[in-house]
Amino acid sequence: MIDNKFNLGFFPTPLHKLRKLSKIYPDYTIFIKRDDQTGLASGGNKTRKLEYLIKQALDEGCDTIITAGAQQSNHCRQTAAACALAGLKCHLLLGGIKPEVYDGNLLLSSILGAAIHFTGENRKGEDVEILKKKLENKGRKCFVIPYGGSNFTGAMGFVNAVKEVKEQLIEQKLKIDYIFFASSSGGTQAGLILGKEIYQLQSEFIAINIDKDETKGVSLEEVVENIVQEGLQKLNIDKKIQLSDIYLNRDYDKEGYGIVTNNEINVIKELAKNEGILLDPVYTGRAFYGMLDFLKRKRIPTNTNVLFWHTGGLPALFKYANELK
Ligand SMILES: *Cc1c(COP(=O)(O)O)cnc(C)c1O
């Protein structure tokens, strides 16, 4: 099951120490996992999920992919690139109205050849079935990728990512105590949880919630738990995991999805100026702020190794030029 994928990225992505930042926060040693460098049309964590999702679409004989997101969706941009590589037609349903000028991820999705539909208030795929019917009437065979690529198939990308990290930790003779990452549609978190069980990763996950809104009245913890339950069964993992075992930190999501505050702006500049690494304003800026807040307030034991899983998002920076200048 783990090898049942269509190659889209450059793996393993680097795992390395943040030297200057570890000096600024001397109670901790800070590492980073560079999924901003997966290589697919400027990279990001969706590349890992799409390797499994695109394979399934091809196996089912589909010729068209439909997925949805916000206008600055990294998932949609990487899906457009994946479709280009796999020879599939890509339809994107994006929230809001058609802007006069395309920029950031929206511009890239368009360059990458996706057909773009603007869906107003709906940015989580509410209109997918209508479009699917239309395309099917024209003879297309459609494969729908859920919001954020987050179902069991997509999460397999992060099961595999744990295998990758485990190998890197052995090679680098390193133990990571805590792994911080941004969690939003749940696939990354669910895959990491499943991978931890399979590959006996000895790290604790601290998932930072990004989007305070619920999708269809279901909490993100429930979304993650559902994917995890399916995974436990399909991957034959002999372990009980309950909703209360899913840890999601909601301390940093108050402003809502896509709203950039001084918190995100300051850490984007701090990491850029010290390490030459670019975070994004929506996901990794918020999660990195959360991690540094944990370190400053010593919310986790000192003298430990922490890792930030950089999940990408670079193109969205350009959309926030006014806030970041
Ligand atoms: C989608 C995304 C995430 C969140 O991953 P999920 O699997 O949706 O929880 C984090 N960071 C970036 C840059 C993303 O595009």
mmCIF file of C-alpha atoms and ligand atoms in Angstrom:
data_model
loop_
_atom_site.group_PDB
_atom_site.id
_atom_site.type_symbol
_atom_site.label_atom_id
_atom_site.label_comp_id
_atom_site.label_asym_id
_atom_site.label_seq_id
_atom_site.Cartn_x
_atom_site.Cartn_y
_atom_site.Cartn_z
ATOM 1 C CA MET A 1 0.000 0.000 0.000
ATOM 2 C CA ILE A 2 2.874 2.346 0.881
ATOM 3 C CA ASP A 3 4.407 1.986 -2.601
ATOM 4 C CA ASN A 4 1.145 2.487 -4.460
ATOM 5 C CA LYS A 5 1.917 6.018 -5.609
ATOM 6 C CA PHE A 6 2.589 8.216 -8.608
ATOM 7 C CA ASN A 7 5.887 10.085 -8.124
ATOM 8 C CA LEU A 8 5.437 13.841 -8.084
ATOM 9 C CA GLY A 9 8.136 15.226 -5.799
ATOM 10 C CA PHE A 10 11.758 15.085 -4.716
ATOM 11 C CA PHE A 11 12.097 12.929 -1.597
ATOM 12 C CA PRO A 12 13.430 12.745 1.053
ATOM 13 C CA THR A 13 13.046 16.438 1.780
ATOM 14 C CA PRO A 14 15.900 17.828 3.920
ATOM 15 C CA LEU A 15 15.794 17.624 7.728
ATOM 16 C CA HIS A 16 18.276 19.991 9.335
ATOM 17 C CA LYS A 17 19.069 22.089 12.379
ATOM 18 C CA LEU A 18 18.182 25.776 12.699
ATOM 19 C CA ARG A 19 21.526 26.948 14.098
ATOM 20 C CA LYS A 20 20.894 30.607 14.756
ATOM 21 C CA LEU A 21 17.383 30.106 16.072
ATOM 22 C CA SER A 22 18.638 27.434 18.476
ATOM 23 C CA LYS A 23 21.021 30.066 19.874
ATOM 24 C CA ILE A 24 18.202 32.593 20.265
ATOM 25 C CA TYR A 25 16.107 29.989 22.149
ATOM 26 C CA PRO A 26 18.964 28.271 24.043
ATOM 27 C CA ASP A 27 16.708 26.028 26.149
ATOM 28 C CA TYR A 28 15.845 24.049 23.018
ATOM 29 C CA THR A 29 17.531 22.690 19.905
ATOM 30 C CA ILE A 30 15.357 23.445 16.892
ATOM 31 C CA PHE A 31 15.190 21.421 13.679
ATOM 32 C CA ILE A 32 13.125 21.765 10.534
ATOM 33 C CA LYS A 33 11.673 19.314 7.996
ATOM 34 C CA ARG A 34 11.618 20.951 4.586
ATOM 35 C CA ASP A 35 8.376 19.937 2.894
ATOM 36 C CA ASP A 36 8.438 23.435 1.422
ATOM 37 C CA GLN A 37 11.037 21.799 -0.854
ATOM 38 C CA THR A 38 9.008 18.891 -2.282
ATOM 39 C CA GLY A 39 9.664 20.394 -5.701
ATOM 40 C CA LEU A 40 6.177 20.341 -7.227
ATOM 41 C CA ALA A 41 5.567 23.836 -8.678
ATOM 42 C CA SER A 42 7.107 25.469 -5.573
ATOM 43 C CA GLY A 43 6.357 22.614 -3.216
ATOM 44 C CA GLY A 44 4.364 21.918 -0.072
ATOM 45 C CA ASN A 45 2.778 19.132 1.942
ATOM 46 C CA LYS A 46 0.001 18.394 -0.586
ATOM 47 C CA THR A 47 2.595 16.847 -2.910
ATOM 48 C CA ARG A 48 2.834 13.845 -0.573
ATOM 49 C CA LYS A 49 -0.942 13.325 -0.499
ATOM 50 C CA LEU A 50 -1.305 13.810 -4.239
ATOM 51 C CA GLU A 51 1.172 11.030 -5.002
ATOM 52 C CA TYR A 52 -1.392 8.581 -3.599
ATOM 53 C CA LEU A 53 -4.539 10.383 -4.775
ATOM 54 C CA ILE A 54 -3.371 10.765 -8.382
ATOM 55 C CA LYS A 55 -2.360 7.095 -8.450
ATOM 56 C CA GLN A 56 -5.852 6.106 -7.351
ATOM 57 C CA ALA A 57 -7.425 8.368 -10.001
ATOM 58 C CA LEU A 58 -5.246 6.823 -12.729
ATOM 59 C CA ASP A 59 -5.964 3.285 -11.469
ATOM 60 C CA GLU A 60 -9.703 4.022 -11.682
ATOM 61 C CA GLY A 61 -9.306 5.177 -15.280
ATOM 62 C CA CYS A 62 -10.322 8.779 -14.581
ATOM 63 C CA ASP A 63 -9.348 11.576 -16.964
ATOM 64 C CA THR A 64 -10.436 14.584 -14.880
ATOM 65 C CA ILE A 65 -9.692 15.773 -11.359
ATOM 66 C CA ILE A 66 -11.995 18.077 -9.412
ATOM 67 C CA THR A 67 -10.966 19.702 -6.154
ATOM 68 C CA ALA A 68 -11.723 22.836 -4.163
ATOM 69 C CA GLY A 69 -10.233 25.414 -1.853
ATOM 70 C CA ALA A 70 -9.614 29.077 -1.173
ATOM 71 C CA GLN A 71 -8.266 31.312 -3.963
ATOM 72 C CA GLN A 72 -4.810 31.091 -2.415
ATOM 73 C CA SER A 73 -5.067 27.315 -1.897
ATOM 74 C CA ASN A 74 -1.691 25.580 -1.964
ATOM 75 C CA HIS A 75 -3.543 22.301 -2.325
ATOM 76 C CA CYS A 76 -5.252 23.469 -5.524
ATOM 77 C CA ARG A 77 -1.999 24.787 -7.005
ATOM 78 C CA GLN A 78 -0.182 21.510 -6.328
ATOM 79 C CA THR A 79 -3.157 19.551 -7.678
ATOM 80 C CA ALA A 80 -2.994 21.586 -10.901
ATOM 81 C CA ALA A 81 0.709 20.760 -11.218
ATOM 82 C CA ALA A 82 0.141 17.072 -10.442
ATOM 83 C CA CYS A 83 -2.560 16.887 -13.122
ATOM 84 C CA ALA A 84 -0.207 18.473 -15.649
ATOM 85 C CA LEU A 85 2.372 15.786 -14.884
ATOM 86 C CA ALA A 86 -0.130 12.933 -14.942
ATOM 87 C CA GLY A 87 -1.947 14.081 -18.081
ATOM 88 C CA LEU A 88 -5.253 14.719 -16.318
ATOM 89 C CA LYS A 89 -7.620 17.647 -16.787
ATOM 90 C CA CYS A 90 -7.884 19.707 -13.605
ATOM 91 C CA HIS A 91 -10.956 21.643 -12.445
ATOM 92 C CA LEU A 92 -10.631 23.882 -9.386
ATOM 93 C CA LEU A 93 -13.538 25.293 -7.393
ATOM 94 C CA LEU A 94 -12.255 28.365 -5.586
ATOM 95 C CA GLY A 95 -14.083 30.554 -3.093
ATOM 96 C CA GLY A 96 -14.892 34.195 -3.767
ATOM 97 C CA ILE A 97 -15.422 36.058 -7.026
ATOM 98 C CA LYS A 98 -13.095 36.319 -9.977
ATOM 99 C CA PRO A 99 -10.459 38.956 -9.165
ATOM 100 C CA GLU A 100 -9.246 41.403 -11.768
ATOM 101 C CA VAL A 101 -5.626 40.337 -11.314
ATOM 102 C CA TYR A 102 -4.494 36.783 -10.604
ATOM 103 C CA ASP A 103 -1.609 36.491 -8.139
ATOM 104 C CA GLY A 104 0.076 34.017 -5.776
ATOM 105 C CA ASN A 105 -1.319 30.487 -5.916
ATOM 106 C CA LEU A 106 -4.251 31.519 -8.103
ATOM 107 C CA LEU A 107 -1.888 32.782 -10.794
ATOM 108 C CA LEU A 108 0.176 29.590 -10.617
ATOM 109 C CA SER A 109 -2.890 27.318 -10.798
ATOM 110 C CA SER A 110 -3.956 29.159 -13.917
ATOM 111 C CA ILE A 111 -0.490 28.931 -15.507
ATOM 112 C CA LEU A 112 -0.452 25.221 -14.676
ATOM 113 C CA GLY A 113 -3.488 24.763 -16.904
ATOM 114 C CA ALA A 114 -6.338 24.259 -14.431
ATOM 115 C CA ALA A 115 -9.889 25.285 -15.320
ATOM 116 C CA ILE A 116 -10.933 27.654 -12.550
ATOM 117 C CA HIS A 117 -14.492 28.139 -11.261
ATOM 118 C CA PHE A 118 -15.310 30.783 -8.658
ATOM 119 C CA THR A 119 -17.843 29.662 -6.075
ATOM 120 C CA GLY A 120 -18.544 32.679 -3.843
ATOM 121 C CA GLU A 121 -19.087 31.782 -0.186
ATOM 122 C CA ASN A 122 -18.222 28.141 -0.804
ATOM 123 C CA ARG A 123 -14.526 27.415 -0.473
ATOM 124 C CA LYS A 124 -14.655 23.833 0.779
ATOM 125 C CA GLY A 125 -16.086 21.994 -2.202
ATOM 126 C CA GLU A 126 -19.821 22.484 -1.595
ATOM 127 C CA ASP A 127 -20.411 22.781 -5.362
ATOM 128 C CA VAL A 128 -18.365 19.781 -6.448
ATOM 129 C CA GLU A 129 -21.277 17.461 -7.271
ATOM 130 C CA ILE A 130 -22.931 19.971 -9.614
ATOM 131 C CA LEU A 131 -19.740 20.389 -11.643
ATOM 132 C CA LYS A 132 -19.103 16.639 -11.621
ATOM 133 C CA LYS A 133 -22.548 15.960 -13.144
ATOM 134 C CA LYS A 134 -21.950 18.598 -15.824
ATOM 135 C CA LEU A 135 -18.591 17.133 -16.802
ATOM 136 C CA GLU A 136 -19.930 13.583 -16.754
ATOM 137 C CA ASN A 137 -22.671 14.618 -19.145
ATOM 138 C CA LYS A 138 -19.870 15.667 -21.497
ATOM 139 C CA GLY A 139 -18.330 12.207 -21.190
ATOM 140 C CA ARG A 140 -15.549 12.943 -18.711
ATOM 141 C CA LYS A 141 -14.626 10.442 -16.012
ATOM 142 C CA CYS A 142 -14.157 12.499 -12.855
ATOM 143 C CA PHE A 143 -12.191 11.843 -9.696
ATOM 144 C CA VAL A 144 -13.017 14.151 -6.800
ATOM 145 C CA ILE A 145 -10.219 14.991 -4.384
ATOM 146 C CA PRO A 146 -11.669 16.198 -1.070
ATOM 147 C CA TYR A 147 -10.866 19.560 0.491
ATOM 148 C CA GLY A 148 -7.139 19.651 1.283
ATOM 149 C CA GLY A 149 -6.674 16.138 -0.138
ATOM 150 C CA SER A 150 -7.632 14.866 3.292
ATOM 151 C CA ASN A 151 -8.985 11.351 3.217
ATOM 152 C CA PHE A 152 -7.268 8.057 3.968
ATOM 153 C CA THR A 153 -5.626 7.834 0.532
ATOM 154 C CA GLY A 154 -4.142 11.316 0.859
ATOM 155 C CA ALA A 155 -3.042 10.679 4.453
ATOM 156 C CA MET A 156 -0.943 7.764 3.173
ATOM 157 C CA GLY A 157 1.493 10.431 1.991
ATOM 158 C CA PHE A 158 2.193 11.292 5.592
ATOM 159 C CA VAL A 159 2.309 7.688 6.743
ATOM 160 C CA ASN A 160 5.132 7.373 4.238
ATOM 161 C CA ALA A 161 6.635 10.670 5.436
ATOM 162 C CA VAL A 162 7.080 9.202 8.926
ATOM 163 C CA LYS A 163 9.051 6.340 7.409
ATOM 164 C CA GLU A 164 11.208 8.940 5.664
ATOM 165 C CA VAL A 165 11.817 10.917 8.873
ATOM 166 C CA LYS A 166 12.531 7.789 10.897
ATOM 167 C CA GLU A 167 15.283 6.889 8.410
ATOM 168 C CA GLN A 168 16.721 10.414 8.585
ATOM 169 C CA LEU A 169 16.757 10.365 12.386
ATOM 170 C CA ILE A 170 18.634 7.062 12.418
ATOM 171 C CA GLU A 171 21.108 8.368 9.861
ATOM 172 C CA GLN A 172 21.646 11.635 11.752
ATOM 173 C CA LYS A 173 21.737 9.833 15.160
ATOM 174 C CA LEU A 174 19.065 12.190 16.353
ATOM 175 C CA LYS A 175 16.029 12.002 18.638
ATOM 176 C CA ILE A 176 13.255 14.533 18.177
ATOM 177 C CA ASP A 177 11.067 15.036 21.260
ATOM 178 C CA TYR A 178 8.363 17.285 19.801
ATOM 179 C CA ILE A 179 7.124 17.880 16.260
ATOM 180 C CA PHE A 180 5.102 21.039 15.562
ATOM 181 C CA PHE A 181 3.052 21.522 12.403
ATOM 182 C CA ALA A 182 0.031 23.378 11.022
ATOM 183 C CA SER A 183 -3.182 21.357 10.895
ATOM 184 C CA SER A 184 -6.148 22.453 8.837
ATOM 185 C CA SER A 185 -7.962 19.799 6.801
ATOM 186 C CA GLY A 186 -6.600 16.904 8.865
ATOM 187 C CA GLY A 187 -4.814 14.653 6.383
ATOM 188 C CA THR A 188 -1.320 15.592 7.478
ATOM 189 C CA GLN A 189 -2.127 15.027 11.142
ATOM 190 C CA ALA A 190 -3.945 11.718 10.546
ATOM 191 C CA GLY A 191 -1.107 10.377 8.399
ATOM 192 C CA LEU A 192 1.501 11.349 10.982
ATOM 193 C CA ILE A 193 -0.471 9.647 13.769
ATOM 194 C CA LEU A 194 -0.774 6.429 11.744
ATOM 195 C CA GLY A 195 2.870 6.555 10.672
ATOM 196 C CA LYS A 196 4.001 7.013 14.277
ATOM 197 C CA GLU A 197 2.324 3.716 15.191
ATOM 198 C CA ILE A 198 3.694 1.782 12.226
ATOM 199 C CA TYR A 199 7.257 3.065 12.382
ATOM 200 C CA GLN A 200 7.477 3.534 16.167
ATOM 201 C CA LEU A 201 8.449 7.189 15.967
ATOM 202 C CA GLN A 202 9.366 8.404 19.468
ATOM 203 C CA SER A 203 8.203 12.001 19.021
ATOM 204 C CA GLU A 204 5.159 13.793 20.378
ATOM 205 C CA PHE A 205 3.061 15.785 17.896
ATOM 206 C CA ILE A 206 1.856 19.304 18.602
ATOM 207 C CA ALA A 207 -0.637 20.186 15.875
ATOM 208 C CA ILE A 208 -1.447 23.891 15.675
ATOM 209 C CA ASN A 209 -4.970 24.602 14.445
ATOM 210 C CA ILE A 210 -5.207 27.178 11.645
ATOM 211 C CA ASP A 211 -8.878 27.509 10.669
ATOM 212 C CA LYS A 212 -11.309 27.987 13.570
ATOM 213 C CA ASP A 213 -14.363 27.262 11.370
ATOM 214 C CA GLU A 214 -15.823 23.787 11.316
ATOM 215 C CA THR A 215 -16.521 22.002 8.035
ATOM 216 C CA LYS A 216 -20.150 20.783 7.895
ATOM 217 C CA GLY A 217 -20.449 20.883 11.693
ATOM 218 C CA VAL A 218 -17.657 18.375 12.230
ATOM 219 C CA SER A 219 -14.654 19.327 14.377
ATOM 220 C CA LEU A 220 -11.149 18.890 12.981
ATOM 221 C CA GLU A 221 -10.406 16.405 15.772
ATOM 222 C CA GLU A 222 -13.310 14.286 14.512
ATOM 223 C CA VAL A 223 -12.096 14.526 10.911
ATOM 224 C CA VAL A 224 -8.631 13.384 11.979
ATOM 225 C CA GLU A 225 -10.056 10.616 14.156
ATOM 226 C CA ASN A 226 -12.219 9.285 11.312
ATOM 227 C CA ILE A 227 -9.246 9.039 8.947
ATOM 228 C CA VAL A 228 -7.165 7.445 11.710
ATOM 229 C CA GLN A 229 -9.839 4.786 12.397
ATOM 230 C CA GLU A 230 -10.020 3.905 8.691
ATOM 231 C CA GLY A 231 -6.224 3.735 8.610
ATOM 232 C CA LEU A 232 -5.906 1.520 11.695
ATOM 233 C CA GLN A 233 -8.179 -0.971 9.983
ATOM 234 C CA LYS A 234 -6.773 -0.801 6.455
ATOM 235 C CA LEU A 235 -3.157 -0.868 7.595
ATOM 236 C CA ASN A 236 -3.782 -3.611 10.172
ATOM 237 C CA ILE A 237 -2.487 -1.589 13.108
ATOM 238 C CA ASP A 238 -3.290 -3.213 16.426
ATOM 239 C CA LYS A 239 -3.869 -0.100 18.520
ATOM 240 C CA LYS A 240 -6.860 1.706 19.968
ATOM 241 C CA ILE A 241 -7.010 5.436 19.303
ATOM 242 C CA GLN A 242 -9.932 7.572 20.509
ATOM 243 C CA LEU A 243 -11.099 11.091 19.842
ATOM 244 C CA SER A 244 -9.552 12.201 23.147
ATOM 245 C CA ASP A 245 -6.140 10.981 21.919
ATOM 246 C CA ILE A 246 -6.166 13.490 19.039
ATOM 247 C CA TYR A 247 -4.356 16.605 20.284
ATOM 248 C CA LEU A 248 -5.099 19.833 18.439
ATOM 249 C CA ASN A 249 -3.900 23.121 19.898
ATOM 250 C CA ARG A 250 -6.423 25.914 19.319
ATOM 251 C CA ASP A 251 -4.554 28.745 21.049
ATOM 252 C CA TYR A 252 -3.494 30.549 17.871
ATOM 253 C CA ASP A 253 -6.507 30.428 15.520
ATOM 254 C CA LYS A 254 -8.625 33.251 16.979
ATOM 255 C CA GLU A 255 -8.253 35.666 14.053
ATOM 256 C CA GLY A 256 -9.709 33.138 11.614
ATOM 257 C CA TYR A 257 -8.498 31.575 8.382
ATOM 258 C CA GLY A 258 -6.266 33.687 6.161
ATOM 259 C CA ILE A 259 -6.165 36.724 8.481
ATOM 260 C CA VAL A 260 -2.577 37.794 8.992
ATOM 261 C CA THR A 261 -1.652 39.485 12.275
ATOM 262 C CA ASN A 262 1.590 40.876 13.704
ATOM 263 C CA ASN A 263 2.216 37.418 15.186
ATOM 264 C CA GLU A 264 2.568 35.812 11.766
ATOM 265 C CA ILE A 265 4.364 38.806 10.251
ATOM 266 C CA ASN A 266 6.974 38.934 13.017
ATOM 267 C CA VAL A 267 7.882 35.232 12.885
ATOM 268 C CA ILE A 268 7.993 35.200 9.079
ATOM 269 C CA LYS A 269 10.598 37.984 9.311
ATOM 270 C CA GLU A 270 12.423 36.379 12.257
ATOM 271 C CA LEU A 271 12.932 33.071 10.450
ATOM 272 C CA ALA A 272 13.737 34.751 7.135
ATOM 273 C CA LYS A 273 16.361 37.058 8.641
ATOM 274 C CA ASN A 274 18.019 34.388 10.785
ATOM 275 C CA GLU A 275 17.861 31.296 8.612
ATOM 276 C CA GLY A 276 16.985 32.425 5.085
ATOM 277 C CA ILE A 277 13.815 30.318 5.138
ATOM 278 C CA LEU A 278 10.431 31.615 4.030
ATOM 279 C CA LEU A 279 7.236 30.698 5.875
ATOM 280 C CA ASP A 280 3.761 31.387 4.512
ATOM 281 C CA PRO A 281 1.261 33.831 6.062
ATOM 282 C CA VAL A 282 -1.720 31.463 6.456
ATOM 283 C CA TYR A 283 -0.397 28.132 7.772
ATOM 284 C CA THR A 284 3.284 27.902 8.644
ATOM 285 C CA GLY A 285 3.525 31.524 9.867
ATOM 286 C CA ARG A 286 0.771 30.809 12.373
ATOM 287 C CA ALA A 287 2.123 27.396 13.401
ATOM 288 C CA PHE A 288 5.676 28.681 13.756
ATOM 289 C CA TYR A 289 4.414 31.509 15.946
ATOM 290 C CA GLY A 290 2.672 28.874 18.061
ATOM 291 C CA MET A 291 5.861 26.848 18.367
ATOM 292 C CA LEU A 292 7.979 29.851 19.408
ATOM 293 C CA ASP A 293 5.306 30.803 21.947
ATOM 294 C CA PHE A 294 5.560 27.278 23.407
ATOM 295 C CA LEU A 295 9.339 27.678 23.644
ATOM 296 C CA LYS A 296 9.284 31.199 25.099
ATOM 297 C CA ARG A 297 6.779 30.181 27.773
ATOM 298 C CA LYS A 298 8.474 26.819 28.327
ATOM 299 C CA ARG A 299 5.212 24.971 27.728
ATOM 300 C CA ILE A 300 7.278 21.882 26.905
ATOM 301 C CA PRO A 301 10.282 20.581 28.913
ATOM 302 C CA THR A 302 13.581 22.397 28.295
ATOM 303 C CA ASN A 303 16.737 20.761 26.906
ATOM 304 C CA THR A 304 14.692 18.909 24.329
ATOM 305 C CA ASN A 305 14.878 18.665 20.539
ATOM 306 C CA VAL A 306 11.961 20.187 18.684
ATOM 307 C CA LEU A 307 11.202 19.973 14.980
ATOM 308 C CA PHE A 308 9.050 22.269 12.885
ATOM 309 C CA TRP A 309 7.478 20.492 9.915
ATOM 310 C CA HIS A 310 7.491 23.158 7.201
ATOM 311 C CA THR A 311 4.476 22.383 5.038
ATOM 312 C CA GLY A 312 5.109 25.004 2.340
ATOM 313 C CA GLY A 313 2.852 27.777 1.083
ATOM 314 C CA LEU A 314 5.411 30.188 -0.355
ATOM 315 C CA PRO A 315 3.259 31.592 -3.228
ATOM 316 C CA ALA A 316 0.666 32.983 -0.788
ATOM 317 C CA LEU A 317 3.315 35.392 0.548
ATOM 318 C CA PHE A 318 2.905 37.517 -2.560
ATOM 319 C CA LYS A 319 -0.809 37.935 -1.930
ATOM 320 C CA TYR A 320 -0.001 39.562 1.432
ATOM 321 C CA ALA A 321 2.546 42.064 0.103
ATOM 322 C CA ASN A 322 0.843 44.995 1.836
ATOM 323 C CA GLU A 323 0.901 43.388 5.275
ATOM 324 C CA LEU A 324 4.470 42.095 4.935
ATOM 325 C CA LYS A 325 6.308 45.025 3.429
HETATM 326 C C1 LIG B 1 -2.772 22.429 3.499
HETATM 327 C C2 LIG B 1 -1.661 23.033 4.258
HETATM 328 C C3 LIG B 1 -1.441 22.718 5.611
HETATM 329 C C4 LIG B 1 -2.371 21.857 6.415
HETATM 330 O O1 LIG B 1 -2.341 20.506 6.073
HETATM 331 P P1 LIG B 1 -3.664 19.635 6.276
HETATM 332 O O2 LIG B 1 -3.297 18.289 5.860
HETATM 333 O O3 LIG B 1 -4.707 20.273 5.403
HETATM 334 O O4 LIG B 1 -4.072 19.727 7.710
HETATM 335 C C5 LIG B 1 -0.359 23.285 6.249
HETATM 336 N N1 LIG B 1 0.473 24.119 5.599
HETATM 337 C C6 LIG B 1 0.293 24.455 4.311
HETATM 338 C C7 LIG B 1 1.254 25.418 3.690
HETATM 339 C C8 LIG B 1 -0.773 23.923 3.599
HETATM 340 O O5 LIG B 1 -0.952 24.275 2.315
#
